[in-house]
GROMACS .gro file of C-alpha atoms in nm:
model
  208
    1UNK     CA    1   6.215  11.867   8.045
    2UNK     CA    2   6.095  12.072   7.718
    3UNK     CA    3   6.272  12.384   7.848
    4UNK     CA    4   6.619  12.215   7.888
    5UNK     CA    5   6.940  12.172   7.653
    6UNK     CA    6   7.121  11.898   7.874
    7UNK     CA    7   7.091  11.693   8.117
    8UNK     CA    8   7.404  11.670   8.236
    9UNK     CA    9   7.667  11.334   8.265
   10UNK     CA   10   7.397  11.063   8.366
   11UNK     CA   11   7.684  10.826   8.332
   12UNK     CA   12   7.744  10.825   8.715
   13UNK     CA   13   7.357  10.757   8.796
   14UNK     CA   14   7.222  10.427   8.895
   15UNK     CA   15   6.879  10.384   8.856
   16UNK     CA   16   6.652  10.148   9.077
   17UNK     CA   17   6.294  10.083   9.050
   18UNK     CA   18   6.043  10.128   9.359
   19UNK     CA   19   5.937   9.800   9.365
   20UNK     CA   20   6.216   9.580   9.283
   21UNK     CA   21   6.579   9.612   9.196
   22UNK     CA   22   6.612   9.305   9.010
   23UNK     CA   23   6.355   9.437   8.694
   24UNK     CA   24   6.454   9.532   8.386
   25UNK     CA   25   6.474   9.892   8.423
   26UNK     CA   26   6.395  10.141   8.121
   27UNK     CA   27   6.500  10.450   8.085
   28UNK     CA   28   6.303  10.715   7.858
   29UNK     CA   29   6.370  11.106   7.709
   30UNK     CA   30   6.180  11.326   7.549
   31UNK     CA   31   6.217  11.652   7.539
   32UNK     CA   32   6.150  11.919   7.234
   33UNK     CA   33   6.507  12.130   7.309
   34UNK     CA   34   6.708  11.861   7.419
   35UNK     CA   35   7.047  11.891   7.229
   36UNK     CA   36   7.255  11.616   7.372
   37UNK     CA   37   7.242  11.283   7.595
   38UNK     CA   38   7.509  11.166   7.768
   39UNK     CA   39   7.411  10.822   7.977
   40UNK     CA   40   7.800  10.675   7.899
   41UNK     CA   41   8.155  10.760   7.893
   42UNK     CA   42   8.443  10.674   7.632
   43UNK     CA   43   8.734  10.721   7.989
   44UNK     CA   44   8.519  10.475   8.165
   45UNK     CA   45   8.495  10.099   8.159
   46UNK     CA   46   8.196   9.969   8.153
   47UNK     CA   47   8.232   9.826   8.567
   48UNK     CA   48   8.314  10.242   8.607
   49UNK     CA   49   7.991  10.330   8.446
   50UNK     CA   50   7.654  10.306   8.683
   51UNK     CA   51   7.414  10.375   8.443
   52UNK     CA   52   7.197  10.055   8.424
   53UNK     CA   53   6.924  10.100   8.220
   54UNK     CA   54   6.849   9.812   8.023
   55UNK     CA   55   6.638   9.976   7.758
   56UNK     CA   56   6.673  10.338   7.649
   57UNK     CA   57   6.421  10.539   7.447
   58UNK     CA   58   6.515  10.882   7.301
   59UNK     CA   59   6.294  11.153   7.146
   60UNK     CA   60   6.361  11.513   7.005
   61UNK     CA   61   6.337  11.734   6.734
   62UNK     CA   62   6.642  11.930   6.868
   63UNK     CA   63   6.887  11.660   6.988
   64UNK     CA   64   7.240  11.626   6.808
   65UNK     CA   65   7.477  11.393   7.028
   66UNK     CA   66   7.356  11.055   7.179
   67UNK     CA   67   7.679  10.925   7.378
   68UNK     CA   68   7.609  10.545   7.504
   69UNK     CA   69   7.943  10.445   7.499
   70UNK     CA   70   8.060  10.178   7.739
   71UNK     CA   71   7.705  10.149   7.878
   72UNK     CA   72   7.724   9.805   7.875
   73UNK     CA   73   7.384   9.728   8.037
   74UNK     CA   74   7.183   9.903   7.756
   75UNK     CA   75   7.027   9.642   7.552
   76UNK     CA   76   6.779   9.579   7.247
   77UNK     CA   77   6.694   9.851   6.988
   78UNK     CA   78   6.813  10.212   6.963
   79UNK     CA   79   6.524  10.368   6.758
   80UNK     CA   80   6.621  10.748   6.668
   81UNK     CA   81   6.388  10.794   6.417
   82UNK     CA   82   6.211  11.069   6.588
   83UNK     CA   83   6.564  11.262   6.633
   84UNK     CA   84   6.624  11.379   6.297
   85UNK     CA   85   6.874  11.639   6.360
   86UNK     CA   86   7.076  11.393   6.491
   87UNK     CA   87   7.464  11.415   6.426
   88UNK     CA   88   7.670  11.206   6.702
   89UNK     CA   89   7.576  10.867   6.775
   90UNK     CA   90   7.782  10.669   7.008
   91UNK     CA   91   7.733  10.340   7.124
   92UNK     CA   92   7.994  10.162   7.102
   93UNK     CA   93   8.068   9.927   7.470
   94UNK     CA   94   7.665   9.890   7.468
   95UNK     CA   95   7.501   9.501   7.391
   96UNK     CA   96   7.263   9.690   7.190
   97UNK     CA   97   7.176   9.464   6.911
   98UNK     CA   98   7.002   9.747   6.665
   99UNK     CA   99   7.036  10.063   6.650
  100UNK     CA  100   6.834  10.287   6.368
  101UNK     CA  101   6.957  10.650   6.242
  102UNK     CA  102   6.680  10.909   6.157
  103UNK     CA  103   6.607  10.840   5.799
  104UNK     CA  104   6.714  11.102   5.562
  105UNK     CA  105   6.893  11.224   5.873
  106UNK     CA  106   7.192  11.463   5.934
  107UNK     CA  107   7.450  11.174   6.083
  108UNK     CA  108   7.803  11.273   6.061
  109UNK     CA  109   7.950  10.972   6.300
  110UNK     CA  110   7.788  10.625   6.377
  111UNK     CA  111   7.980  10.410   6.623
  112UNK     CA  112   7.822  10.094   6.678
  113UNK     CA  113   7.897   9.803   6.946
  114UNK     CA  114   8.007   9.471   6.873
  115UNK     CA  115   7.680   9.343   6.955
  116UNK     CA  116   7.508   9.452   6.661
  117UNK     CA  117   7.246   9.263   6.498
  118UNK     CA  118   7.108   9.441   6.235
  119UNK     CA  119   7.253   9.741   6.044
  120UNK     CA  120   6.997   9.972   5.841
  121UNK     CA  121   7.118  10.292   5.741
  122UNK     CA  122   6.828  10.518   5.530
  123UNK     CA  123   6.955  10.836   5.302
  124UNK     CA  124   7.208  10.911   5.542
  125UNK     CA  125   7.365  11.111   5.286
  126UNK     CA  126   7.609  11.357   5.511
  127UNK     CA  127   7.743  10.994   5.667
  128UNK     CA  128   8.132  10.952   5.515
  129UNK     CA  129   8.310  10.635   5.524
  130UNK     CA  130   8.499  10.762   5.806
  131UNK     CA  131   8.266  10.880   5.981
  132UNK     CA  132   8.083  10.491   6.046
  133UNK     CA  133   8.241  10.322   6.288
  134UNK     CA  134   8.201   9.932   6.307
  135UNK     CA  135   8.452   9.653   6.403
  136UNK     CA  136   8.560   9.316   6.299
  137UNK     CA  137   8.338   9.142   6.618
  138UNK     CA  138   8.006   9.340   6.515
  139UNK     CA  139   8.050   9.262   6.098
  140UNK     CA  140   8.108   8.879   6.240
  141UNK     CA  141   7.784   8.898   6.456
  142UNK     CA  142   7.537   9.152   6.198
  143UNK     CA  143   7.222   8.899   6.055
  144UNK     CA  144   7.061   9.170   5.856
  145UNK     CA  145   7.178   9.426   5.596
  146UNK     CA  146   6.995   9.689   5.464
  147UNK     CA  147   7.113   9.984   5.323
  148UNK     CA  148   6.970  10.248   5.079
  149UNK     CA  149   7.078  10.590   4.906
  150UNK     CA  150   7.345  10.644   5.111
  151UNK     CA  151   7.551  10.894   4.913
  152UNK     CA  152   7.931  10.825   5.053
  153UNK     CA  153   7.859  10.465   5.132
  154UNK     CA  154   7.984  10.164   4.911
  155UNK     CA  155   7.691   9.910   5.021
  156UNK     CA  156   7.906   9.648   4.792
  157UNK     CA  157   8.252   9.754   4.966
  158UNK     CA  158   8.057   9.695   5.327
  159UNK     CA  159   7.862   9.366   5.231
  160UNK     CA  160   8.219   9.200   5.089
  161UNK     CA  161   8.325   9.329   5.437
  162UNK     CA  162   8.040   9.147   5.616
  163UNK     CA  163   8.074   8.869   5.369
  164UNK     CA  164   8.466   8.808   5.415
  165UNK     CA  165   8.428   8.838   5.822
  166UNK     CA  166   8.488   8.445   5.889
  167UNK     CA  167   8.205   8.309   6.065
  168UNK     CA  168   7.931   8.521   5.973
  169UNK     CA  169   7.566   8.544   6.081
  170UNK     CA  170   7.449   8.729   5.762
  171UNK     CA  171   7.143   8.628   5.612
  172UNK     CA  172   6.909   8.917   5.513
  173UNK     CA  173   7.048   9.193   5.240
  174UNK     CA  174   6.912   9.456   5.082
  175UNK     CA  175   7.105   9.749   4.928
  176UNK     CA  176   6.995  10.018   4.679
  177UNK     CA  177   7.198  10.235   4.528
  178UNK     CA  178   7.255  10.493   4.272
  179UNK     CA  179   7.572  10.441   4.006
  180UNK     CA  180   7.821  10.213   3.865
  181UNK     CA  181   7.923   9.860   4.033
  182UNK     CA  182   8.336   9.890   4.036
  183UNK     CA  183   8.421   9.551   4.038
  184UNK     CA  184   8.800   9.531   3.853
  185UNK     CA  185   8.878   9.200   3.993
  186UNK     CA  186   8.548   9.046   3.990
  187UNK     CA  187   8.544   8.980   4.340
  188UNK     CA  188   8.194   9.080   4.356
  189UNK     CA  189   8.041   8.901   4.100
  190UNK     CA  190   8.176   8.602   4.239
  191UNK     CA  191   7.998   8.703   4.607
  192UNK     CA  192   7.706   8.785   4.444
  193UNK     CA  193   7.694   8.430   4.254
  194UNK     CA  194   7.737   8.276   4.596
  195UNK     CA  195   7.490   8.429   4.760
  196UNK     CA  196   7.279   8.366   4.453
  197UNK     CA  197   7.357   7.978   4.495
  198UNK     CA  198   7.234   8.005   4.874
  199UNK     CA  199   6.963   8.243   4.852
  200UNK     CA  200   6.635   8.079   5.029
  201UNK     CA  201   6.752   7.729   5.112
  202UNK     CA  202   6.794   7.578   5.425
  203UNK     CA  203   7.106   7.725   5.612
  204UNK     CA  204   7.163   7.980   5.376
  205UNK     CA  205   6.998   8.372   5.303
  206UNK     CA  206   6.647   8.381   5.427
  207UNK     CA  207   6.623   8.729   5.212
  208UNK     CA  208   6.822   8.885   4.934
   0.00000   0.00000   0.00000
């Protein structure tokens, strides 16, 4: 498919596998002028959407848009590290549990599902506050922070989010960061002194 741009609304497509319906059922791209991928729909609910890929595997030095949403079948790890002109990424409606930007990439908007896992965002410095899209459910349910030199992101502002989510999963962090801690109230010292207290013991942060 190197000579192609798009490949259309795959949303409507149900895939089967020669052998057996009832396997998990991958679906892979790659394609060197690919621009977009569109395997979900934001109208549709997920029973509307036939796409039922359970893993999905994406490669392209061209591609800009990845839309997932509502692809609720679509499982596991979204690796995009070999799209780095990537600017869209939907997947929000998916019970993909990681899902990992181009490092040093060109992301404008990240919307992630509820099921997410792990968060690790890389120099994604074109990536504004309101441009990353994550709810309530998927802060309550992320085990794993990482996040470094990402210009327009406040790693402290989204780990007290992650941190003040009752019933939280969190226990791996790791943030880097260029510039001043703005901490008026002291809110964060006081996480940071908790997390501190719980770092590496039983039931607590496996990794700070």
């Amino acid at each position: 498919i190197d000579w192609l741009t798009d490949l259309g609304d795959l949303s409507g497509l149900k895939l089967t596998m020669r052998d057996s319906t009832e396997a998990a059922i991958p679906f892979s791209v790659i394609g060197k002028r690919l621009r977009s991928l569109k395997v979900g729909d934001a109208e549709k609910t997920s029973d509307e959407i036939l796409f039922n890929a359970e893993t999905l595997t994406v490669a392209g030095e061209a591609i800009e848009e990845i839309d997932a949403r509502n692809a609720s079948s679509i499982r596991g790890k979204l690796d995009l590290q070999k799209c780095p002109r990537t600017r869209e990424i939907y997947t929000s409606g998916t019970s993909l549990t990681s899902v990992i930007p181009p490092v040093g990439g060109r992301v404008t908007t990240l919307q992630l599902p509820d099921t997410l896992q792990d968060l690790v965002l890389v120099n994604l410095n074109l990536l504004q506050p309101e441009g990353l899209d994550i709810t309530d459910t998927a802060l309550a349910n992320i085990r794993g922070l990482y996040i470094n030199s990402c210009q327009h992101i406040d790693p402290i502002q989204l780990l007290q989010r992650i941190y003040d989510t009752p019933n939280n999963k969190l226990t791996g962090i790791g943030l880097v960061w260029k510039g001043w801690l703005i901490d008026d109230d002291g809110s964060a010292l006081r996480m940071f002194g908790k997390i501190a207290e719980k770092a590496g013991i039983d039931g607590g942060y496996s990794g700070v």
